[in-house]
Amino acid sequence: MNATPILQLRKISKRFGNIQALDHVDFDLREGETHALVGENGAGKSTLMRILSGVYTEYDGEFLLDGKPVHLHSPHDALDLGIAMIHQELSVMPELSVAENLFLGRQLVTRWGTIDWKKMYNTAEQELARLGFEHLDVRQPLGKYALGTQQVVEVLRTIVSGARVIIMDEPTSALSPAEVERLIHVIDKLREDKRSIIYISHFLEEVVRVADRITVLRDGQKVATLDAAETNTSHLVSLILGREVNATLPPAVTSADGHILLEVNNLTSDVFNDVSFKVNKGEVLGIYGAIGAGHFDLARALFGMYRFDSGNITVDGHRFKPRHSARYAIQHGLAYAIESRRKSLLMDEAIYRNVTLPHLNRIGSLIPRQSQELKLAAPAIQMVNVQPPDPLNPVGTLSGGNQQKVAIARWLTFPPKVLVMSEPTRGMDVGAKSEVLSILRKFRNDGYGVLVVSSEPETILTVSDRVIVMSHGRVVGHMENKDLNKDVLMRLL
Amino acid sequence: MTTQTEKNPEIAVSPPKPLISGVWMRRITALAPVWTLLALGLFFSLTSQTFLRPVNLNNILSQISTLAIFATGMTFVLLTGEIDLSIGAVAALTGMICAYMYANLKVQEPFPLLAALGTGTLMGFLSGTASTRFRIPTFMATLAMSLIAGGLTTYLSKGRTISQLPEVAVFLGSGRISLDLPLFGVIEIRVLVIVAAVSLLIGHLVLRYTRFGRYVYMTGASKPAARLAGVNTNIILTAVLTISGFFAGLAGVVSTGRLGSALPDAIPSFLIDTIGAVVLGGTSLSGGRGGMVQTLIGLLIYGTLRNGLDNIPSIDPLLKDVITGIVLFVALVINVLLAGRAPRDKTA
């Protein structure tokens, strides 16, 4: 392999306020190399990528391209120099044909300025054939093909546009295993084509397979750059976490005994596959997965807000009818606090009104009196210890953590059998996090079931009794939390 | 998501101190329409000698009264994040039905009035049902309803104006009653103004104090979240469109009475003026924010602006719409800018 780096970063540092996001990080990329970047959330991967792709223009350190210093002023600059970034969310046009997507923004034209369809289709066919995708019909709308194919087309687009450096941010998180294989195949082709790839992923096994070299970041610092051939996942995990890890995985739980409050059997949709689990009385079940693993859509499916094709849901012995509504799920004992507090709370309204909202029908009167409502809401508000404790304050004036407490308090007045929460602690500081999680544990101790769905390993490990790990839409692990720690979660992905 | 947490790591720890504290920013933001109203009022009092006369102020009130009845219904609809484009056509139809039944079919009072109100309510209900059952956006459902109502009006009237109106309509639209108020002495007030005030007041009480009102706000703030709080959002959406239909029906009868005749076609400016006034007041087009008090202020701004321009002789009356449009633009831009500064949830 050619050893001259086409891209070099030297002693890159970047601060946000009093947080040192990157601290003298060195990074280089050789021609035709796939260089993976791994680390925990917040380790600095995204910051580094934003510098590389021209999003962050202010930083300390040197940025060399082909040995010459450059300074990018915008993502457009980066594209001009042949650096393309592929984001986690696809940016393809499903209504347009495969060929149009390949040439998006730079369609081939005839000398009269009209689009040269013949040339575009021919070139598209040639490019696809060269990379092993001759079976795609370039005239068909891209939306007809599966997500993985769309992603491949997006990758190919950067190549057609002449990119030499392609940054892929979590490219496989939403793909099925077969689609992942296909993407890896494409990356192999790109390597033959002398393109360089920066590959960011949570999936370490995949990283070891795909990458030539791997750079590990931790707390904004570079820990090591390794040859992929000389490392393995547990070694990577120990570098990422900065401590020795146990080599063996804990035993899987096969059955959970107890009074089953929520039972999900073989639930299958386009993004999750054959998922089964149980939540017992007095238990917190955590579902962990990377973004795109399908666990958030799974939670929505419990409330009829995401369509599933087969499988069933049973709450405390009552099996849900097919195509149920959110109201139906709530009436049968489920409650759901979604990840966006802004969407679930009325920010302009008083705390107590947010708490009583789902219970107004129990007050009976069509014109709820403030005194009645306060009486109903006060115990719950007190229980979660909202600060400041005045129930008349608008929710919008509270901190994120206290808003989340209100979102939980809402369900403490007349508790559901199982409370489902997505990302219960997102965007909170440490103190608020632990408070919110201890409220959930207390709720569990009172004999209810809790289902926590999250992509934050800390949250899952702090609050759960049992944990299910999902990856690419499937359950890949089921364990007692006492046997678990971060490195296990990381390796299971 | 990694990008979320790494993008602004400092925010989770300590939010940057804003120049003005959140509470005050909120208050200023909420009051922006009031400042607009005061500024316009001050401007016209200085530039026109006739503007502040009681006769003229009374004029403003009656000018915005019909609009206020439309706006009461529209506020409900906009609060849920939906829209009703049929109000102008529905009002034309109900006015025509009222006059047609009385003049051509010789139906006794009060049945023409009841039939008119019933028709408005029914048309709103149909738009709502069509939109919730078949998932047609209210924009399209009410647009179609607008065509239907407009067509029925033309069909009924055969293109002719009907000037023979039931007494109720005349009373509501152009009647006056004298009130003996302790401080002001005897004043004469238009029935129309009272109808408008009562509509707004009822709307305000329903939105502010009933369970239904709470559900309206919640539905507009976030439909998925409303459903997750057990709210049947389909019923709420159908209900707000039905309410809007009722008030459009009432406004139709009232405006017929005010004009002294039922016209064979809709007055298109009703729709635009209503939406303009409600949004000017600060009710959000995307739902969840606003209310009747805001609508009242929006109506006053609108009325002040339109009337004030009439009172400045040097302004070409043909340019009135242009100026109104520009002021509308400026006021909306200011509202949007201020709303953009309002504190946000970091996780959204």
Coordinates of N, CA and C in Angstrom, one line a residue, chain B residues 72-162:
Chain B
T72 N -63.2 33.9 15.9 CA -63.5 33.0 17.1 C -63.3 31.6 16.6
G73 N -64.0 31.2 15.5 CA -63.9 29.8 15.1 C -62.5 29.5 14.6
M74 N -61.9 30.5 13.8 CA -60.6 30.2 13.2 C -59.5 30.0 14.3
T75 N -59.7 30.7 15.4 CA -58.7 30.5 16.5 C -58.7 29.1 17.0
F76 N -59.9 28.5 17.2 CA -59.9 27.1 17.6 C -59.1 26.2 16.5
V77 N -59.4 26.5 15.3 CA -58.8 25.6 14.2 C -57.3 25.8 14.2
L78 N -56.9 27.1 14.2 CA -55.4 27.3 14.1 C -54.7 26.7 15.4
L79 N -55.3 26.8 16.5 CA -54.7 26.3 17.7 C -54.4 24.8 17.6
T80 N -55.2 24.1 16.8 CA -54.9 22.6 16.6 C -53.9 22.4 15.5
G81 N -53.4 23.5 14.9 CA -52.4 23.4 13.8 C -53.1 23.1 12.5
E82 N -54.4 23.2 12.4 CA -55.1 23.0 11.2 C -55.5 24.3 10.6
I83 N -56.3 24.2 9.5 CA -56.7 25.5 8.9 C -58.1 25.2 8.3
D84 N -58.9 26.3 8.2 CA -60.2 26.2 7.6 C -60.3 27.3 6.5
L85 N -60.3 26.8 5.3 CA -60.3 27.7 4.1 C -61.7 28.0 3.6
S86 N -62.7 27.3 4.3 CA -64.1 27.4 3.7 C -64.9 28.5 4.3
I87 N -64.4 29.2 5.3 CA -65.3 30.1 6.1 C -66.0 31.2 5.3
G88 N -65.2 31.7 4.3 CA -65.8 32.8 3.5 C -67.0 32.3 2.7
A89 N -66.8 31.1 2.0 CA -67.8 30.5 1.2 C -69.0 30.0 2.0
V90 N -68.7 29.4 3.2 CA -69.7 28.9 4.0 C -70.6 30.1 4.5
A91 N -70.0 31.2 4.9 CA -70.7 32.4 5.3 C -71.6 32.9 4.2
A92 N -71.1 32.9 3.0 CA -71.9 33.4 1.9 C -73.2 32.5 1.7
L93 N -72.9 31.2 1.9 CA -74.0 30.2 1.7 C -75.0 30.4 2.8
T94 N -74.6 30.5 4.0 CA -75.6 30.6 5.1 C -76.4 31.9 5.1
G95 N -75.7 33.0 4.7 CA -76.4 34.2 4.5 C -77.5 34.1 3.4
M96 N -77.1 33.4 2.3 CA -78.0 33.2 1.2 C -79.2 32.3 1.7
I97 N -78.9 31.2 2.4 CA -80.0 30.3 2.8 C -81.0 31.0 3.7
C98 N -80.4 31.8 4.6 CA -81.3 32.6 5.5 C -82.2 33.5 4.7
A99 N -81.7 34.2 3.7 CA -82.5 35.1 3.0 C -83.4 34.4 2.0
Y100 N -82.9 33.3 1.4 CA -83.7 32.6 0.4 C -84.9 31.9 1.1
M101 N -84.7 31.3 2.3 CA -85.8 30.7 3.0 C -86.9 31.7 3.3
Y102 N -86.4 32.9 3.8 CA -87.4 33.9 4.2 C -88.1 34.5 3.0
A103 N -87.3 34.9 2.0 CA -87.9 35.7 0.9 C -88.6 34.8 -0.1
N104 N -88.0 33.7 -0.5 CA -88.5 32.9 -1.6 C -89.4 31.8 -1.1
L105 N -89.1 31.2 0.1 CA -89.9 30.0 0.6 C -90.9 30.5 1.6
K106 N -90.8 31.7 2.1 CA -91.7 32.3 3.1 C -91.7 31.5 4.4
V107 N -90.5 30.9 4.7 CA -90.4 30.2 6.0 C -90.4 31.2 7.1
Q108 N -91.2 30.8 8.2 CA -91.3 31.7 9.3 C -90.0 31.8 10.1
E109 N -89.8 32.9 10.8 CA -88.7 33.1 11.7 C -89.0 32.2 12.9
P110 N -88.1 31.7 13.6 CA -86.7 31.9 13.4 C -86.0 30.8 12.6
F111 N -86.8 30.0 11.8 CA -86.3 28.9 11.1 C -85.2 29.2 10.1
P112 N -85.3 30.3 9.4 CA -84.2 30.7 8.4 C -82.9 30.8 9.2
L113 N -82.9 31.5 10.3 CA -81.7 31.6 11.1 C -81.1 30.3 11.5
L114 N -82.0 29.5 12.1 CA -81.6 28.2 12.6 C -81.0 27.3 11.4
A115 N -81.7 27.4 10.3 CA -81.2 26.6 9.2 C -79.8 27.1 8.7
A116 N -79.6 28.4 8.8 CA -78.3 28.9 8.4 C -77.2 28.4 9.3
L117 N -77.5 28.6 10.6 CA -76.5 28.1 11.6 C -76.3 26.6 11.5
G118 N -77.4 25.9 11.3 CA -77.2 24.4 11.1 C -76.4 24.1 9.9
T119 N -76.6 24.8 8.8 CA -75.8 24.5 7.6 C -74.3 24.7 7.9
G120 N -74.0 25.9 8.4 CA -72.6 26.2 8.7 C -72.0 25.1 9.6
T121 N -72.7 24.7 10.7 CA -72.2 23.7 11.6 C -72.0 22.4 10.8
L122 N -73.0 22.0 10.0 CA -72.9 20.7 9.3 C -71.7 20.7 8.3
M123 N -71.5 21.8 7.7 CA -70.4 21.9 6.7 C -69.0 21.7 7.4
G124 N -68.9 22.4 8.5 CA -67.7 22.3 9.3 C -67.5 20.8 9.7
F125 N -68.6 20.2 10.2 CA -68.5 18.8 10.7 C -68.1 17.9 9.5
L126 N -68.7 18.1 8.3 CA -68.3 17.3 7.2 C -66.9 17.4 6.8
S127 N -66.4 18.7 6.8 CA -64.9 18.9 6.5 C -64.1 18.1 7.5
G128 N -64.5 18.3 8.8 CA -63.7 17.6 9.9 C -63.7 16.1 9.7
T129 N -64.9 15.5 9.5 CA -65.0 14.1 9.4 C -64.3 13.6 8.2
A130 N -64.4 14.3 7.0 CA -63.7 13.8 5.8 C -62.2 13.9 6.1
S131 N -61.8 14.9 6.8 CA -60.3 15.0 6.9 C -59.8 14.0 7.9
T132 N -60.5 13.7 9.0 CA -60.0 12.8 10.0 C -60.2 11.3 9.5
R133 N -61.3 11.0 8.9 CA -61.6 9.6 8.5 C -60.7 9.2 7.4
F134 N -60.5 10.1 6.4 CA -59.8 9.7 5.2 C -58.4 10.3 5.1
R135 N -58.0 10.9 6.2 CA -56.7 11.6 6.3 C -56.4 12.5 5.2
I136 N -57.4 13.3 4.9 CA -57.2 14.4 3.9 C -56.7 15.6 4.7
P137 N -55.7 16.3 4.3 CA -55.3 17.5 5.0 C -56.4 18.5 5.1
T138 N -56.6 19.2 6.2 CA -57.7 20.1 6.3 C -57.6 21.2 5.3
F139 N -56.4 21.5 4.9 CA -56.2 22.5 3.8 C -57.0 22.1 2.6
M140 N -56.9 20.8 2.2 CA -57.6 20.3 1.0 C -59.1 20.1 1.3
A141 N -59.4 19.5 2.4 CA -60.8 19.2 2.7 C -61.7 20.5 2.8
T142 N -61.1 21.5 3.4 CA -61.9 22.8 3.5 C -61.9 23.5 2.2
L143 N -60.8 23.3 1.4 CA -60.8 24.0 0.1 C -61.9 23.4 -0.8
A144 N -62.1 22.1 -0.7 CA -63.2 21.4 -1.4 C -64.5 21.9 -0.9
M145 N -64.6 22.0 0.4 CA -65.9 22.4 1.0 C -66.2 23.8 0.6
S146 N -65.1 24.6 0.4 CA -65.3 26.0 0.0 C -65.9 26.1 -1.4
L147 N -65.5 25.2 -2.3 CA -66.0 25.1 -3.6 C -67.5 24.7 -3.6
I148 N -67.8 23.7 -2.8 CA -69.1 23.2 -2.7 C -70.1 24.3 -2.2
A149 N -69.7 25.0 -1.1 CA -70.5 26.0 -0.5 C -70.7 27.2 -1.5
G150 N -69.6 27.5 -2.2 CA -69.7 28.6 -3.2 C -70.6 28.3 -4.3
G151 N -70.5 27.0 -4.8 CA -71.4 26.6 -5.8 C -72.8 26.5 -5.4
L152 N -73.1 26.1 -4.2 CA -74.5 26.0 -3.7 C -75.1 27.4 -3.6
T153 N -74.2 28.4 -3.2 CA -74.7 29.7 -3.1 C -75.2 30.3 -4.5
T154 N -74.3 30.1 -5.4 CA -74.7 30.5 -6.8 C -75.9 29.8 -7.3
Y155 N -76.0 28.5 -7.0 CA -77.1 27.7 -7.5 C -78.4 28.2 -6.9
L156 N -78.4 28.4 -5.6 CA -79.6 28.9 -4.9 C -80.0 30.2 -5.3
S157 N -79.1 31.1 -5.5 CA -79.4 32.5 -5.8 C -79.6 32.8 -7.2
K158 N -79.2 31.9 -8.1 CA -79.3 32.0 -9.5 C -78.6 33.3 -9.9
G159 N -77.6 33.7 -9.1 CA -76.8 34.9 -9.4 C -77.4 36.2 -9.0
R160 N -78.6 36.1 -8.3 CA -79.2 37.4 -8.0 C -79.0 37.7 -6.5
T161 N -79.0 39.0 -6.2 CA -78.9 39.4 -4.8 C -80.3 39.4 -4.2
I162 N -80.4 39.0 -3.0 CA -81.8 39.0 -2.3 C -81.7 40.0 -1.2

